[in-house]
mmCIF file of C-alpha atoms in Angstrom:
data_model
loop_
_atom_site.group_PDB
_atom_site.id
_atom_site.type_symbol
_atom_site.label_atom_id
_atom_site.label_comp_id
_atom_site.label_asym_id
_atom_site.label_seq_id
_atom_site.Cartn_x
_atom_site.Cartn_y
_atom_site.Cartn_z
ATOM 1 C CA ILE A 60 -37.093 112.433 -178.483
ATOM 2 C CA GLY A 61 -34.370 114.795 -177.342
ATOM 3 C CA ALA A 62 -35.027 117.288 -180.123
ATOM 4 C CA TYR A 63 -38.758 117.428 -179.323
ATOM 5 C CA LYS A 64 -37.984 117.835 -175.632
ATOM 6 C CA ALA A 65 -35.451 120.614 -176.281
ATOM 7 C CA MET A 66 -37.881 122.475 -178.528
ATOM 8 C CA ALA A 67 -40.680 122.102 -175.987
ATOM 9 C CA GLU A 68 -38.479 123.388 -173.171
ATOM 10 C CA GLU A 69 -37.465 126.444 -175.212
ATOM 11 C CA LEU A 70 -41.078 127.211 -176.107
ATOM 12 C CA GLN A 71 -42.067 126.777 -172.473
ATOM 13 C CA ARG A 72 -39.322 129.219 -171.401
ATOM 14 C CA GLN A 73 -40.776 131.701 -173.897
ATOM 15 C CA GLY A 74 -44.236 131.252 -172.371
ATOM 16 C CA ASP A 75 -45.759 129.513 -175.394
ATOM 17 C CA TYR A 76 -47.255 126.666 -173.397
ATOM 18 C CA ALA A 77 -49.616 125.434 -176.116
ATOM 19 C CA ALA A 78 -46.739 124.950 -178.554
ATOM 20 C CA ALA A 79 -44.597 123.390 -175.823
ATOM 21 C CA ILE A 80 -47.379 120.913 -175.082
ATOM 22 C CA ALA A 81 -47.524 119.953 -178.769
ATOM 23 C CA TYR A 82 -43.798 119.141 -178.717
ATOM 24 C CA TYR A 83 -44.033 117.259 -175.417
ATOM 25 C CA GLU A 84 -46.813 115.182 -177.014
ATOM 26 C CA LYS A 85 -44.511 114.427 -179.962
ATOM 27 C CA SER A 86 -41.830 113.391 -177.477
ATOM 28 C CA LEU A 87 -44.366 111.122 -175.772
ATOM 29 C CA GLN A 88 -45.380 109.532 -179.078
ATOM 30 C CA ALA A 89 -41.748 108.940 -180.007
ATOM 31 C CA ALA A 90 -40.977 107.356 -176.639
ATOM 32 C CA ALA A 91 -44.057 105.139 -176.891
ATOM 33 C CA SER A 92 -43.127 103.989 -180.398
ATOM 34 C CA LEU A 93 -39.691 102.986 -179.067
ATOM 35 C CA HIS A 94 -41.203 101.257 -176.012
ATOM 36 C CA ASP A 95 -39.147 103.622 -173.840
ATOM 37 C CA SER A 96 -40.989 103.604 -170.510
ATOM 38 C CA ALA A 97 -38.619 106.076 -168.875
ATOM 39 C CA GLY A 98 -39.037 108.431 -171.838
ATOM 40 C CA GLU A 99 -42.814 108.127 -171.655
ATOM 41 C CA GLY A 100 -42.767 108.859 -167.943
ATOM 42 C CA LEU A 101 -40.597 111.921 -168.434
ATOM 43 C CA ALA A 102 -42.843 113.141 -171.250
ATOM 44 C CA TYR A 103 -45.941 112.783 -169.050
ATOM 45 C CA GLN A 104 -44.170 114.649 -166.247
ATOM 46 C CA GLN A 105 -43.207 117.477 -168.603
ATOM 47 C CA LEU A 106 -46.699 117.586 -170.105
ATOM 48 C CA GLY A 107 -48.149 117.816 -166.617
ATOM 49 C CA ASN A 108 -45.796 120.654 -165.731
ATOM 50 C CA ALA A 109 -46.749 122.529 -168.910
ATOM 51 C CA TYR A 110 -50.464 122.075 -168.225
ATOM 52 C CA GLN A 111 -49.893 123.291 -164.678
ATOM 53 C CA LEU A 112 -48.235 126.440 -166.035
ATOM 54 C CA GLN A 113 -51.361 126.940 -168.155
ATOM 55 C CA GLU A 114 -53.387 126.519 -164.950
ATOM 56 C CA ASN A 115 -55.109 123.486 -166.484
ATOM 57 C CA TYR A 116 -54.779 121.480 -163.285
ATOM 58 C CA THR A 117 -57.155 118.697 -164.332
ATOM 59 C CA LYS A 118 -55.040 117.870 -167.402
ATOM 60 C CA ALA A 119 -51.890 118.240 -165.304
ATOM 61 C CA ALA A 120 -53.205 115.708 -162.785
ATOM 62 C CA GLU A 121 -54.107 113.279 -165.603
ATOM 63 C CA CYS A 122 -50.535 113.445 -166.897
ATOM 64 C CA PHE A 123 -49.059 113.111 -163.417
ATOM 65 C CA HIS A 124 -51.229 110.021 -162.776
ATOM 66 C CA LYS A 125 -49.875 108.436 -165.953
ATOM 67 C CA PHE A 126 -46.346 109.388 -164.875
ATOM 68 C CA LEU A 127 -46.968 107.790 -161.457
ATOM 69 C CA SER A 128 -48.269 104.572 -163.051
ATOM 70 C CA ILE A 129 -45.176 104.256 -165.214
ATOM 71 C CA CYS A 130 -42.912 104.898 -162.220
ATOM 72 C CA GLN A 131 -44.654 102.178 -160.241
ATOM 73 C CA GLU A 132 -44.532 99.733 -163.165
ATOM 74 C CA THR A 133 -40.792 100.318 -163.600
ATOM 75 C CA ASP A 134 -40.130 100.459 -159.828
ATOM 76 C CA ASP A 135 -38.471 103.889 -160.113
ATOM 77 C CA LYS A 136 -38.901 105.122 -156.541
ATOM 78 C CA ILE A 137 -37.184 108.494 -157.020
ATOM 79 C CA ALA A 138 -39.458 109.351 -159.946
ATOM 80 C CA GLU A 139 -42.451 107.953 -158.031
ATOM 81 C CA GLY A 140 -41.792 110.470 -155.275
ATOM 82 C CA SER A 141 -41.609 113.236 -157.851
ATOM 83 C CA ALA A 142 -44.919 112.100 -159.369
ATOM 84 C CA CYS A 143 -46.591 112.104 -155.941
ATOM 85 C CA SER A 144 -45.242 115.590 -155.221
ATOM 86 C CA SER A 145 -46.519 116.846 -158.585
ATOM 87 C CA LEU A 146 -49.945 115.308 -157.993
ATOM 88 C CA ALA A 147 -50.112 116.959 -154.581
ATOM 89 C CA SER A 148 -49.373 120.337 -156.170
ATOM 90 C CA ALA A 149 -52.009 119.883 -158.854
ATOM 91 C CA TYR A 150 -54.668 118.830 -156.353
ATOM 92 C CA GLU A 151 -53.757 121.666 -154.021
ATOM 93 C CA ALA A 152 -54.170 124.122 -156.910
ATOM 94 C CA MET A 153 -57.632 122.618 -157.590
ATOM 95 C CA GLY A 154 -58.574 123.090 -153.944
ATOM 96 C CA ASP A 155 -58.714 119.344 -153.252
ATOM 97 C CA ARG A 156 -56.939 119.348 -149.900
ATOM 98 C CA ALA A 157 -57.677 115.676 -149.125
ATOM 99 C CA SER A 158 -56.062 114.445 -152.357
ATOM 100 C CA SER A 159 -53.129 116.783 -151.895
ATOM 101 C CA ILE A 160 -52.548 115.377 -148.402
ATOM 102 C CA LYS A 161 -52.857 111.818 -149.727
ATOM 103 C CA TYR A 162 -50.143 112.364 -152.322
ATOM 104 C CA LEU A 163 -47.879 114.314 -149.969
ATOM 105 C CA GLU A 164 -48.093 111.450 -147.488
ATOM 106 C CA ALA A 165 -47.232 109.037 -150.316
ATOM 107 C CA PHE A 166 -44.334 111.325 -151.302
ATOM 108 C CA TYR A 167 -43.102 111.198 -147.703
ATOM 109 C CA GLU A 168 -43.336 107.389 -147.585
ATOM 110 C CA VAL A 169 -41.385 107.041 -150.821
ATOM 111 C CA ALA A 170 -38.755 109.476 -149.497
ATOM 112 C CA LEU A 171 -38.432 107.357 -146.353
ATOM 113 C CA THR A 172 -37.932 104.263 -148.513
ATOM 114 C CA THR A 173 -35.253 105.919 -150.632
ATOM 115 C CA GLY A 174 -33.600 107.744 -147.740
ATOM 116 C CA GLU A 175 -33.971 111.141 -149.415
ATOM 117 C CA LEU A 176 -33.805 113.538 -146.486
ATOM 118 C CA SER A 177 -34.529 116.677 -148.504
ATOM 119 C CA ALA A 178 -37.659 115.057 -149.974
ATOM 120 C CA GLN A 179 -38.757 113.991 -146.479
ATOM 121 C CA ARG A 180 -38.337 117.584 -145.246
ATOM 122 C CA GLU A 181 -40.175 118.947 -148.277
ATOM 123 C CA ALA A 182 -43.135 116.592 -147.837
ATOM 124 C CA CYS A 183 -43.402 117.292 -144.102
ATOM 125 C CA GLY A 184 -43.075 121.045 -144.580
ATOM 126 C CA ARG A 185 -45.779 121.099 -147.221
ATOM 127 C CA LEU A 186 -48.052 118.914 -145.062
ATOM 128 C CA GLY A 187 -47.457 121.274 -142.146
ATOM 129 C CA ILE A 188 -48.489 124.250 -144.271
ATOM 130 C CA ILE A 189 -51.653 122.531 -145.521
ATOM 131 C CA PHE A 190 -52.739 121.457 -142.053
ATOM 132 C CA ASN A 191 -51.945 124.913 -140.661
ATOM 133 C CA SER A 192 -54.082 126.588 -143.331
ATOM 134 C CA ALA A 193 -56.910 124.171 -142.486
ATOM 135 C CA GLY A 194 -56.691 125.109 -138.810
ATOM 136 C CA ASP A 195 -55.489 121.633 -137.783
ATOM 137 C CA PHE A 196 -52.656 122.942 -135.654
ATOM 138 C CA ALA A 197 -51.840 119.650 -133.943
ATOM 139 C CA SER A 198 -51.206 117.960 -137.302
ATOM 140 C CA SER A 199 -49.375 121.032 -138.518
ATOM 141 C CA VAL A 200 -46.996 120.972 -135.534
ATOM 142 C CA HIS A 201 -46.529 117.214 -135.990
ATOM 143 C CA TYR A 202 -45.398 117.584 -139.607
ATOM 144 C CA PHE A 203 -43.335 120.726 -139.012
ATOM 145 C CA SER A 204 -41.543 118.881 -136.197
ATOM 146 C CA LYS A 205 -40.903 115.906 -138.486
ATOM 147 C CA SER A 206 -39.464 118.237 -141.123
ATOM 148 C CA PHE A 207 -36.816 119.367 -138.636
ATOM 149 C CA GLU A 208 -36.039 115.788 -137.615
ATOM 150 C CA SER A 209 -35.238 114.698 -141.178
#
């Protein structure tokens, strides 16, 4: 798994996203064959990131949803927050503001549960930006204020 991941990361650094995706898929297959849930989750996260770099946001969101499901099944709250943040980014890139807000709010809730102050600030800051760009200044101020409280 590690060798596939290392190769994929190097190819991704070189900008060869299609080849990187092929190696991330091999990493995913290897993790699945070993019944390594954490490895599968990581592979889906990395696949999603690679698809996002290709600007294939639909495929990225599919991978991030699978990553989120694994995180919830394994009760990995830190990774669950990361999955929610990644989903929010993918949906924002697709222009789906409502879904982006939904996942940023979920990211914030997970960060509250885990006590991660930087994640709380990140979620609130991003929500503030989205609401500001939508012209919902009251919600924007609310979330920007919360980001300073965290």
